[in-house]
Coordinates of C-alpha atoms in Angstrom, one line a residue:
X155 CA 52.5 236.2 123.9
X156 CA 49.8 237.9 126.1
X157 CA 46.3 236.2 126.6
X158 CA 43.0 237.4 125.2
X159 CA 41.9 238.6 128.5
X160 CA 44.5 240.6 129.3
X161 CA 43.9 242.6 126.5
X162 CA 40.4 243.0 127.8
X163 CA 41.4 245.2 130.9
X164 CA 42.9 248.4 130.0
X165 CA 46.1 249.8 129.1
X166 CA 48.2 247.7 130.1
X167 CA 46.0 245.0 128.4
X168 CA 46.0 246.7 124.9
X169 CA 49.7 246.0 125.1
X170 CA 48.6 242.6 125.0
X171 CA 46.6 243.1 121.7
X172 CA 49.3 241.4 120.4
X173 CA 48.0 237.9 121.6
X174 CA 47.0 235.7 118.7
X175 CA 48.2 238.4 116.0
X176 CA 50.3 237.3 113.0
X177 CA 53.6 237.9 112.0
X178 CA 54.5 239.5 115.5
X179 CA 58.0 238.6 116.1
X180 CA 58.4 242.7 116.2
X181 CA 57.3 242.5 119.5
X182 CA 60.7 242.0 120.7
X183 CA 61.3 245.2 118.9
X184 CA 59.4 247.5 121.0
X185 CA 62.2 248.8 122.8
X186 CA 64.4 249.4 119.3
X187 CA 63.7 253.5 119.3
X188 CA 65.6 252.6 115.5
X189 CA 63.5 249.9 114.5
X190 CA 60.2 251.9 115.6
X191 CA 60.8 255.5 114.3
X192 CA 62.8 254.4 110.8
X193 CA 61.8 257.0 108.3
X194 CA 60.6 256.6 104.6
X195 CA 60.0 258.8 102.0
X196 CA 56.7 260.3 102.6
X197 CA 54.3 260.7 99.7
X198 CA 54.6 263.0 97.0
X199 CA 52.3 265.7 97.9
X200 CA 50.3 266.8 94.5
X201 CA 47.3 270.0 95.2
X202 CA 44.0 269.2 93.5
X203 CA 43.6 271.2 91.2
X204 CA 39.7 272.7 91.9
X205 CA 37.8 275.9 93.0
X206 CA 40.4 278.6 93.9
X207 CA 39.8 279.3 97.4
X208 CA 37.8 282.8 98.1
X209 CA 40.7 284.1 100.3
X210 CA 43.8 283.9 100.2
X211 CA 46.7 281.1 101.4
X212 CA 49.0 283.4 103.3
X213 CA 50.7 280.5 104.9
X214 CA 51.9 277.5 104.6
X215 CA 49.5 275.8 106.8
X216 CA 46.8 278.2 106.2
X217 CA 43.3 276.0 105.3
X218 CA 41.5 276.6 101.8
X219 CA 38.8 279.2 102.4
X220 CA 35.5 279.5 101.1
X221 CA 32.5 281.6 101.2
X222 CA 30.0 279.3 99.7
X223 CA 29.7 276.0 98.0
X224 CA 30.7 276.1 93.9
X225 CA 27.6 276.2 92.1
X226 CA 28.9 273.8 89.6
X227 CA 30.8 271.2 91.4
X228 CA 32.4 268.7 88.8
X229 CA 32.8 265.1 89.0
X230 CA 36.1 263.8 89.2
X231 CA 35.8 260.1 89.4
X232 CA 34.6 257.8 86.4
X233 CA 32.6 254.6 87.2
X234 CA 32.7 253.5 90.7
X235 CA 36.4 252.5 92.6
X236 CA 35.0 249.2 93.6
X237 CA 34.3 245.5 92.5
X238 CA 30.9 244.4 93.3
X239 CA 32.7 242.2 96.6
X240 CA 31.4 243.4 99.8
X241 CA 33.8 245.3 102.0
X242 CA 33.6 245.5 106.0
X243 CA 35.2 247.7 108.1
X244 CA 34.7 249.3 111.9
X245 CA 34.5 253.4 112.4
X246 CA 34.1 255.6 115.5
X247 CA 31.9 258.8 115.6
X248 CA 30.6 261.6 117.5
X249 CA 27.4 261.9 116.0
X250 CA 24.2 260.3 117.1
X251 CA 24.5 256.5 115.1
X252 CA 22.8 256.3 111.6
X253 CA 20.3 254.1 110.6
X254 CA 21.4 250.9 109.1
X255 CA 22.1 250.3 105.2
X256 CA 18.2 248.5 105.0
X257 CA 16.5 251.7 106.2
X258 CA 19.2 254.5 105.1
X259 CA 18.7 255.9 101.4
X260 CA 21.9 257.2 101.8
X261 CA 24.0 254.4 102.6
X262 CA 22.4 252.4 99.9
X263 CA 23.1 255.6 97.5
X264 CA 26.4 255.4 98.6
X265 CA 27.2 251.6 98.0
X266 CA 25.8 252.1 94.5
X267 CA 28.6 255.0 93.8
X268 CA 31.6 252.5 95.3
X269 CA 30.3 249.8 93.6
X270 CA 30.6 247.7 96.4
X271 CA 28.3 246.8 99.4
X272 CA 29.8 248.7 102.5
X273 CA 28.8 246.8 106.0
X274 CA 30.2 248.8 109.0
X275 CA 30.3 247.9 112.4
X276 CA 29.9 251.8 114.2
X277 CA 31.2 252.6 117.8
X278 CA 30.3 255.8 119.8
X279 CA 33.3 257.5 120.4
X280 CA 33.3 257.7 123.7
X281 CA 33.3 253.5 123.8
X282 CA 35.8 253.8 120.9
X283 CA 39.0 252.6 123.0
X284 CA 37.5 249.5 124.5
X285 CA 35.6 248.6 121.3
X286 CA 38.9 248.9 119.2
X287 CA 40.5 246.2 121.8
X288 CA 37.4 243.6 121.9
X289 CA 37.4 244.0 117.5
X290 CA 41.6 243.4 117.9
X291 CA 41.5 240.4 120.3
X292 CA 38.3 239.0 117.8
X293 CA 39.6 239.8 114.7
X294 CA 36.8 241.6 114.0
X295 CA 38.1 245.2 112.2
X296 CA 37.2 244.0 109.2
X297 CA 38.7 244.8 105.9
X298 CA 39.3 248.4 106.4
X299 CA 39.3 250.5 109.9
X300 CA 40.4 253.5 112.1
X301 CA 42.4 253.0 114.1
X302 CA 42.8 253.7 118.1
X303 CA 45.9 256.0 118.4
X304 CA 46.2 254.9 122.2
X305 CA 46.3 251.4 121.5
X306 CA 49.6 249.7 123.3
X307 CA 52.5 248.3 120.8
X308 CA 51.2 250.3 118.4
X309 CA 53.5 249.6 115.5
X310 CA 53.9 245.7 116.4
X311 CA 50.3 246.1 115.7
X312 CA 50.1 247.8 113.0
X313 CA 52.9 245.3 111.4
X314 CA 51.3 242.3 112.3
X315 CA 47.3 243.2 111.4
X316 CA 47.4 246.1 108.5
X317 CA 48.6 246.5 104.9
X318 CA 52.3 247.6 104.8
X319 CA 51.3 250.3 102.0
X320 CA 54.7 251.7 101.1
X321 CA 55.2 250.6 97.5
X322 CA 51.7 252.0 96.8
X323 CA 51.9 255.5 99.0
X324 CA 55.7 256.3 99.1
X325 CA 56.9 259.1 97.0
X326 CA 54.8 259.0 93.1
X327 CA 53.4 256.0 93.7
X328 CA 50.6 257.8 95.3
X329 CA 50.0 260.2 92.3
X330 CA 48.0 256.9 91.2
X331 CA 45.7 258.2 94.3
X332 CA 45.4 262.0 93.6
X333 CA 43.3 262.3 96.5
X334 CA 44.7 261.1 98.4
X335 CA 48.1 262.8 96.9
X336 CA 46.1 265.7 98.2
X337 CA 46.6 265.2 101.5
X338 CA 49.7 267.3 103.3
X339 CA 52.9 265.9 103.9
X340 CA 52.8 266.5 107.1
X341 CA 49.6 264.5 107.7
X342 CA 51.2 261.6 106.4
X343 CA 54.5 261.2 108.9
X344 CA 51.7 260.3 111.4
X345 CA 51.0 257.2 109.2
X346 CA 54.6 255.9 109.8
X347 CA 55.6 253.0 112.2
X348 CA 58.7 250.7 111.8
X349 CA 59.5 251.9 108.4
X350 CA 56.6 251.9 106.4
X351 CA 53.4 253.6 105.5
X352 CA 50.8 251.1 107.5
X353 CA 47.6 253.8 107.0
X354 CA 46.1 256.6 105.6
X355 CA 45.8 260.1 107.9
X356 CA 42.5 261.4 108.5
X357 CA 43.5 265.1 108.0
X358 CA 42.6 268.1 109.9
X359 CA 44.9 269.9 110.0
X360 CA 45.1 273.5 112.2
X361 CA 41.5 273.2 112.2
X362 CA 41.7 270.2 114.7
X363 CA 43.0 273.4 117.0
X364 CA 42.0 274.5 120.8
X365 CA 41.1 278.0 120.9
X366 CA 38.7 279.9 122.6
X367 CA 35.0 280.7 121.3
X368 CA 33.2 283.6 122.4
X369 CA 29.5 284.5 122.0
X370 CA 29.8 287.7 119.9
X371 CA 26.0 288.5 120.3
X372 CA 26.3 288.2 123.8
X373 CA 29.7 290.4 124.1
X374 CA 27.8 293.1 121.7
X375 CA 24.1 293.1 124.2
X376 CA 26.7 293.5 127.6
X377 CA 28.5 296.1 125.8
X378 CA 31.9 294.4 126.4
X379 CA 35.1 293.9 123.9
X380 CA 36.9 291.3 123.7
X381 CA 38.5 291.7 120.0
X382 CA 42.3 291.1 121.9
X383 CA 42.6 290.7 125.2
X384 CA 45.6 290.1 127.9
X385 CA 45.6 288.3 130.7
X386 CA 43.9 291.0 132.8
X387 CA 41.4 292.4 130.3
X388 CA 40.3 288.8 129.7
X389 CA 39.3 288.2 133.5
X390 CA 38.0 292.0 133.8
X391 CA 35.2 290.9 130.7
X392 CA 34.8 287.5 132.8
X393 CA 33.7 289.4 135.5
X394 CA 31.4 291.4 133.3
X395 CA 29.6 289.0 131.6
X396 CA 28.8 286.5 134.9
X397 CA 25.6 287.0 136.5
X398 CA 25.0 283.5 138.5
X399 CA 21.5 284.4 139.5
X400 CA 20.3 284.6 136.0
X401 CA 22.6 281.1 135.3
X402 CA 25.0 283.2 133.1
X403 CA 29.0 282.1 133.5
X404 CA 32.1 283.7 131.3
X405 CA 33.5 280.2 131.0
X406 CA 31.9 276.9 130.0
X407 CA 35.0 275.5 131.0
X408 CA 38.8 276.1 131.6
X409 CA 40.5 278.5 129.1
X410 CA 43.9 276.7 129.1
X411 CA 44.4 277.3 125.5
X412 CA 43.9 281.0 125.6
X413 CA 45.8 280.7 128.8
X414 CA 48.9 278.5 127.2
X415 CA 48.9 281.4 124.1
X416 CA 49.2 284.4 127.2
X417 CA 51.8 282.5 128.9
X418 CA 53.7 281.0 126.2
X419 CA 53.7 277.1 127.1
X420 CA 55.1 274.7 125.1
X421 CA 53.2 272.8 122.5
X422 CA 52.9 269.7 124.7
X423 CA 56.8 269.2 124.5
X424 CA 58.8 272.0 123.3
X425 CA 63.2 271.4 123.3
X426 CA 64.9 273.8 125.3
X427 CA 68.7 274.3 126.7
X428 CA 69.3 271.3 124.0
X429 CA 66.5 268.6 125.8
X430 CA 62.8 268.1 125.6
X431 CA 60.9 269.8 128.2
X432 CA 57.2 268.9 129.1
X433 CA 54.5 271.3 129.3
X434 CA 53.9 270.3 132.8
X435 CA 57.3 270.7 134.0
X436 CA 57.4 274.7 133.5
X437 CA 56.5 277.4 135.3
X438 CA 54.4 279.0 133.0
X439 CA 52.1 275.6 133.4
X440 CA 52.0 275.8 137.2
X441 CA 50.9 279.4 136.6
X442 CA 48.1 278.6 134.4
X443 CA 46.7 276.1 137.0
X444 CA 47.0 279.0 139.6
X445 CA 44.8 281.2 136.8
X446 CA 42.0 278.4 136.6
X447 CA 41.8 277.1 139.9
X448 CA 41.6 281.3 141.2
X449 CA 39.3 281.6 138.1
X450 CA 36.8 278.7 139.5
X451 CA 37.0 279.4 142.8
X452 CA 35.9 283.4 141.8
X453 CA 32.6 281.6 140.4
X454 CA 33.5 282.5 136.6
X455 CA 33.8 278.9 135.2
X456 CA 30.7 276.7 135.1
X457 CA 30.0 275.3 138.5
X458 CA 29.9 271.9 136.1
X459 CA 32.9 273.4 133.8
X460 CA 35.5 271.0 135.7
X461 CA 33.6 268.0 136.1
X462 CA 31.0 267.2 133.2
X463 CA 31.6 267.7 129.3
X464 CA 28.4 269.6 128.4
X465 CA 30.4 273.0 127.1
X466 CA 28.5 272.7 123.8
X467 CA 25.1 272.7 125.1
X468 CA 26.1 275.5 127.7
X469 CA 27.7 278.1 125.1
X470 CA 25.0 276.9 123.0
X471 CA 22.2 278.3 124.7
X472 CA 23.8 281.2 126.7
X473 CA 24.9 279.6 129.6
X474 CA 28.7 280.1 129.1
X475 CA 29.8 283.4 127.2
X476 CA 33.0 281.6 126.2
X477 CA 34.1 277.7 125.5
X478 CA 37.3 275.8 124.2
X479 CA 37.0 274.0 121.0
X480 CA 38.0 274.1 117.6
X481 CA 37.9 275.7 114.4
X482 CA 36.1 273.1 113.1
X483 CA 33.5 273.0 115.9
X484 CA 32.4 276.5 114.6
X485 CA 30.4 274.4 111.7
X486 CA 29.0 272.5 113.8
X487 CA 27.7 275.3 116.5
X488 CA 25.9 277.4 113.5
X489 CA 24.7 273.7 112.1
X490 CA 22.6 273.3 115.3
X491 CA 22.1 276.6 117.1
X492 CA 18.0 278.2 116.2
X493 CA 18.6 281.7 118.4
X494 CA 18.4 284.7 116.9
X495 CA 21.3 286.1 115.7
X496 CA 23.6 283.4 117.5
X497 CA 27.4 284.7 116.3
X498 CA 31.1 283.4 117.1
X499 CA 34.4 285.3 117.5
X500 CA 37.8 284.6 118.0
X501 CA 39.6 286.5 120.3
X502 CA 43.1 287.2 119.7
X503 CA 44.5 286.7 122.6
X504 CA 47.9 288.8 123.8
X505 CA 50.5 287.8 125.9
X506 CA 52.3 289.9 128.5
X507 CA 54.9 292.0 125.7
X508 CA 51.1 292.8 124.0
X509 CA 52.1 290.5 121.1
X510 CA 49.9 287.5 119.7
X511 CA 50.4 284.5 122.2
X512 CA 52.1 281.9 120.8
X513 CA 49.1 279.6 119.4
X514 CA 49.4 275.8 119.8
X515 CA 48.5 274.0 117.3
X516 CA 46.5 270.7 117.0
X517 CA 48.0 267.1 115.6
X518 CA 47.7 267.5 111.4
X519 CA 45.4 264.3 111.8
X520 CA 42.2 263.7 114.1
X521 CA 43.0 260.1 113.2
X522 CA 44.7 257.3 111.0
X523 CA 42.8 254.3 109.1
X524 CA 44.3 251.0 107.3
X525 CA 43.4 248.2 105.6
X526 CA 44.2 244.3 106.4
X527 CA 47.0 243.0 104.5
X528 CA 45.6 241.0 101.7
X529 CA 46.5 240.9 97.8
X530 CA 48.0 243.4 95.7
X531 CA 44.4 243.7 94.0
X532 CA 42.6 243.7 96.7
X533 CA 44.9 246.5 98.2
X534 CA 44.1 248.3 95.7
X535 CA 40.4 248.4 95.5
X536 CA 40.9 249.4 99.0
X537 CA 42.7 252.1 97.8
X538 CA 40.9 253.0 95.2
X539 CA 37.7 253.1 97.6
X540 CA 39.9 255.1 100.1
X541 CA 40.6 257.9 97.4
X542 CA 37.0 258.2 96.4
X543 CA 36.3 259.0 100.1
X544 CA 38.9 261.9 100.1
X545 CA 37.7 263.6 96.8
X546 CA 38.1 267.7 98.2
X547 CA 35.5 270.5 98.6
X548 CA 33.7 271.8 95.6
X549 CA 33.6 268.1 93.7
X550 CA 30.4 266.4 93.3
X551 CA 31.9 263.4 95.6
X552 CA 32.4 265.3 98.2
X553 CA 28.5 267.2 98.1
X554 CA 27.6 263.5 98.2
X555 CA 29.7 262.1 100.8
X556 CA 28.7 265.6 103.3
X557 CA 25.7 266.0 102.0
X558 CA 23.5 263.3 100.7
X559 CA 20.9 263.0 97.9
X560 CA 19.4 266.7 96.8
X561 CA 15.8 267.4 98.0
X562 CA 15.8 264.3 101.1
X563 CA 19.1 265.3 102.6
X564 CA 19.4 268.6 101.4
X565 CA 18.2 271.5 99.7
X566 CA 20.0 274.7 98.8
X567 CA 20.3 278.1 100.0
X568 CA 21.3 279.8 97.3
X569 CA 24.8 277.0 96.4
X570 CA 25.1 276.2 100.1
X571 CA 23.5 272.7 100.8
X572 CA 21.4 273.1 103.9
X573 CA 20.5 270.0 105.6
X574 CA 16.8 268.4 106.0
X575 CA 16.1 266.5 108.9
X576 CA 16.4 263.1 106.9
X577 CA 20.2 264.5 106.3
X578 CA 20.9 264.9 109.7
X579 CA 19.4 261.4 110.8
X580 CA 21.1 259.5 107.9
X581 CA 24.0 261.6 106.6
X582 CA 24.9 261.7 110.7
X583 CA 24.8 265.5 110.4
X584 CA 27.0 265.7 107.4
X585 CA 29.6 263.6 109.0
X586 CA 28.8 259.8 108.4
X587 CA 31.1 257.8 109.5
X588 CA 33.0 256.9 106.4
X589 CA 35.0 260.0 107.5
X590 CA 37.3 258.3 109.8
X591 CA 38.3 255.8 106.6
X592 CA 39.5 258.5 104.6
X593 CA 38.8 262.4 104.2
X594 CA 39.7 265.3 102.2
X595 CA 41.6 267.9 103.7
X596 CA 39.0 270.0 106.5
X597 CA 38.6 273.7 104.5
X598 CA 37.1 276.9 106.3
X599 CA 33.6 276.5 105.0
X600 CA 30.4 277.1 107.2
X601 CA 27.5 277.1 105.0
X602 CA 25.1 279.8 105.5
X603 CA 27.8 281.7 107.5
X604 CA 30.5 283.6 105.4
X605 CA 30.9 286.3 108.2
X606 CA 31.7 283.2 110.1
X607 CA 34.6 282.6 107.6
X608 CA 36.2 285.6 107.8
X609 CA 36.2 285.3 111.3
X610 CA 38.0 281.9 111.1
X611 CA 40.4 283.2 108.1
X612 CA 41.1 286.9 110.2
X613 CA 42.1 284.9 113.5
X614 CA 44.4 282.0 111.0
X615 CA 46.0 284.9 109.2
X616 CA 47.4 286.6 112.8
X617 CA 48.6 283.3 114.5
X618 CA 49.7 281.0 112.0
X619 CA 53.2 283.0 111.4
X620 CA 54.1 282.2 115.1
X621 CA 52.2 279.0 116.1
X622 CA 53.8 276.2 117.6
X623 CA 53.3 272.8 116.0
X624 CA 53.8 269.6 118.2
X625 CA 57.7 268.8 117.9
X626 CA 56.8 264.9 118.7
X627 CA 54.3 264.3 116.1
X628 CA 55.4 261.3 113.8
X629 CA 57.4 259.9 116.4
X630 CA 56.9 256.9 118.9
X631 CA 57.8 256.3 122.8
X632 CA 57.3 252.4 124.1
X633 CA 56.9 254.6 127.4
X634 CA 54.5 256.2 126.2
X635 CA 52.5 254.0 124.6
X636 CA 52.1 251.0 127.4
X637 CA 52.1 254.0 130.3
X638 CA 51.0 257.4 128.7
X639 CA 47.6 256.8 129.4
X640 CA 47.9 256.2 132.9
X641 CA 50.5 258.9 133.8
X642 CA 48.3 261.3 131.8
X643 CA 45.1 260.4 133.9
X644 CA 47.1 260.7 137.2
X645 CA 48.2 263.9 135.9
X646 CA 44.2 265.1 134.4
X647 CA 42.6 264.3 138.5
X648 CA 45.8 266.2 140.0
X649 CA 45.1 269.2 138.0
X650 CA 41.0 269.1 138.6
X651 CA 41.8 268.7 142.5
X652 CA 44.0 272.0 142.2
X653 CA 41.3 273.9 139.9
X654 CA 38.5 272.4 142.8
X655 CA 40.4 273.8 145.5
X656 CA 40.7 270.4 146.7
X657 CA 44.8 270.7 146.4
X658 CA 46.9 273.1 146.7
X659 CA 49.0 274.5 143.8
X660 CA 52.2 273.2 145.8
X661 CA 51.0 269.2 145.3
X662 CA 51.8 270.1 141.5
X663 CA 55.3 269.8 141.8
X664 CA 55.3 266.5 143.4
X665 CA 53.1 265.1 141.4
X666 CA 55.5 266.2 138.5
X667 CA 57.9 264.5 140.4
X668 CA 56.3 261.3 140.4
X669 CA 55.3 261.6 137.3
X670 CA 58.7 261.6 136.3
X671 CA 60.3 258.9 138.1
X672 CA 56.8 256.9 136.9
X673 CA 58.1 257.2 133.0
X674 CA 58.6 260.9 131.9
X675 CA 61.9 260.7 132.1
X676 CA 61.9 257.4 129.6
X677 CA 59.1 258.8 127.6
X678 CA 61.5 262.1 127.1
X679 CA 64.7 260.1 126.2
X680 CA 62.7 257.6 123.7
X681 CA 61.4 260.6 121.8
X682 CA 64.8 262.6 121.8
X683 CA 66.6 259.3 120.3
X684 CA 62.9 259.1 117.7
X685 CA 63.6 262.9 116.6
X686 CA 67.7 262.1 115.9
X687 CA 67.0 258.8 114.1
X688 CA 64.5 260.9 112.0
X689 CA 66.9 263.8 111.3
X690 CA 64.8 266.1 113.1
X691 CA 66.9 267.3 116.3

């Protein structure tokens, strides 16, 4: 067993976030590719039956879709899911922190509608990784919590310190859970480790997707299209839209999404000639670093694009015509932007036969949460609590859970719930916390923005019939888990150096190299024997 401090110092030390756990004999198992990746049968997947969508699913994958919020939305839960006991747990978020349950009318609203007290411990996310390990090594996560996908000896964690929830989740069982039922298959085979279901997903979906955003107000005043562009008509409208002296760039940072659609990069790892091939080890990936790094040193990204993370802020107010994000970022942009006539597109970007690119598309989950093992009643009021927190769009628990208490956290624009200033402090801009316990599934809704919908549903309806999923997802490499996030970062400051000019493009292919020899190799052979144990190569 690994000490307490180690655990403190990193990576490597997460690996030891073992030390002191329970029941974790499994950590002689975290080299068994068969132990780790053992399937079981997902949960039924059951569609809530609410407000038909305004648009409609032409795909699988393809989000529910609405122009504005139901103007009756029903209730769908009777009496509160929990028992008067309190319950703890510890949460990330993005958002500024809300006040505390003693001076927050909406946390104290909401502990009345679970019928239990909810005390949670909330981390930035930015200090989320380091935060996760100090809770871990201080048994301090509380009864229910999300979870730190990075964190070393994942599944020998998971095993020794959350709820194996298999005979409650797997197959019907979950139909005891509709919401929760409600949740896509495919979200759930990221809640697998060694066998069993040890979490719930919290679901994205494609909308957890990089793309890139444009400034359609700005494109319309500079008279420049940019409905589909190639490669070349996509640095021509760079060029038109960057004026430096007036503080004006095309991009807030590098467009490697549009660029990985143009080029036709693998998502992440992609099998060809019968083995899994990484990203980085293509040409088509040392070409896109050639496109950015000629692309900053032209003066058309940012001169802060490659080194800071202020993209929002900079397409926000003018200062970058285009950004990277995702489609669920587009909420978020309308939510907080006051100029005049402020308006997103999509472009639809082509690749070099003039078809769609290849779109890549995001994990089905932004994250997973569980609950500490405990008894089977106790499980389930977790459970129970968990499905009331993943009650879909158009119920009266989810206008709630986004939206807070009518009149102090909201008022409405017609049946769109707008938020107050109260709703933004307390409701943590209609994205408390509680969100990374358990969620519904993430629709195309941007209230007070339909055109905004259809721009969302237009751009979904051309990509999603050729998109790439991530051909890894539900499957676990000890390689990558105790070295990933070390190889990765080596990786990250090689490419920035090459975008900077402070490389040349020829260092990539050592670095490769290394990276390689370093674990990529191991990290490719664990997931080929994950995707054959699962019946998926």
């Amino acid at each position: 067993m690994i000490s307490r401090r180690a655990l403190l110092g990193g990576s490597a030390a997460a690996a030891a976030g073992l030390a002191g756990l329970s029941g974790c004999a499994t950590v002689t198992r975290s080299t068994d590719i068969a132990a780790l990746n053992r399937p079981v049968a997902l949960p039924t997947f059951q569609r809530f039956d609410g407000p038909k969508p305004d648009l409609p699913l032409t795909h699988e994958l393809m989000p529910d879709c609405f122009y504005r919020f139901p103007a009756d939305p029903v209730q769908v839960t009777q009496g509160v899911p929990g028992d008067g006991s309190e319950i703890t747990g510890t949460v990330q978020t993005s958002n500024p922190i809300p006040p505390t349950a003693d001076r927050n009318p909406y946390w104290q609203e909401l502990n009345k509608r679970l019928g239990s007290p909810l005390r949670l411990s909330i981390t930035s996310a930015s200090d989320w990784g380091s935060k996760f390990a100090t809770a871990v090594a201080g048994d301090t996560l509380g009864d229910m919590f999300n979870v730190d996908g990075g964190f070393a000896y994942l599944p020998q964690f998971l095993e020794a310190r959350a709820q194996d929830l298999t005979e409650h989740l797997s197959g019907d069982a979950i139909l005891e859970y509709p919401f929760l039922a409600n949740l896509s298959t495919e979200s759930w085979r990221g809640c697998v480790y060694s066998g069993g279901i040890r979490a719930v997903p919290i679901q994205r979906g494609v909308m957890s997707s990089n793309l890139l955003l444009a400034r359609q107000d700005l494109l319309d005043q500079f008279g420049v299209d940019l409905t589909s562009p190639d490669l070349d008509e996509l640095i021509k409208a760079a060029v038109a839209v960057t004026d430096e002296r007036k503080n004006r760039w095309a991009f807030a940072v590098p467009p490697t999404a549009a660029l990985s659609s143009m080029l036709g990069l693998p998502n992440d790892w992609e099998v060809r000639d019968g083995r899994l091939v990484h990203s980085r080890e293509t040409e088509e990936h040392k070409e896109m670093l050639g496109i950015t790094a000629k692309l900053q040193a032209d003066g058309l990204i940012h001169p802060d694009g490659i080194s800071k993370q202020n993209q929002k802020v900079w397409f926000s107010q003018g200062s970058a015509v285009m950004t990277q994000d995702t489609y669920s970022s587009i909420q978020s942009f309308y939510r907080r932007n006051t100029v005049e006539g402020f308006a997103i597109t999509l472009p639809l970007v082509r690749d070099r036969a003039g078809k769609i690119g290849r779109f890549l598309l995001g994990s089905p989950n932004n994250s997973i949460a569980t609950i500490k093992p405990g008894s089977p009643e106790r499980t389930k009021l977790m459970l129970r609590v968990l499905n009331w927190m993943a009650a879909p769009f158009g119920t009266q628990e989810y206008l709630f859970r986004k939206f807070g208490l009518p009149e102090r956290h909201y008022t409405l624009n017609g049946t769109d719930p707008v938020l107050t200033e109260a709703g933004g402090s307390e409701v943590c801009l209609g994205e408390f916390p509680i969100q990374y316990l358990a969620d519904g599934g993430y629709p195309v809704y941007f209230p007070g923005h339909p055109e905004a919908v259809d721009v969302a549903y237009n751009h979904l309806k051309a990509i999603l019939p050729t998109a790439a999923t991530k051909p890894v997802y539900g499957t676990y490499s000890p390689t990558q888990s105790t070295k990933g996030k070390i190889l990765d970062s080596r990786m990250d400051a090689t490419t920035k150096d090459i975008q900077l000019g402070r490389a040349d493009l020829s260092s990539w292919d050592q670095a490769v190299a290394d990276w390689r020899k370093s674990g990529g190799d191991a990290i490719r052979h664990e997931y080929e024997e994950a995707l054959a144990i699962q019946g998926r190569r």
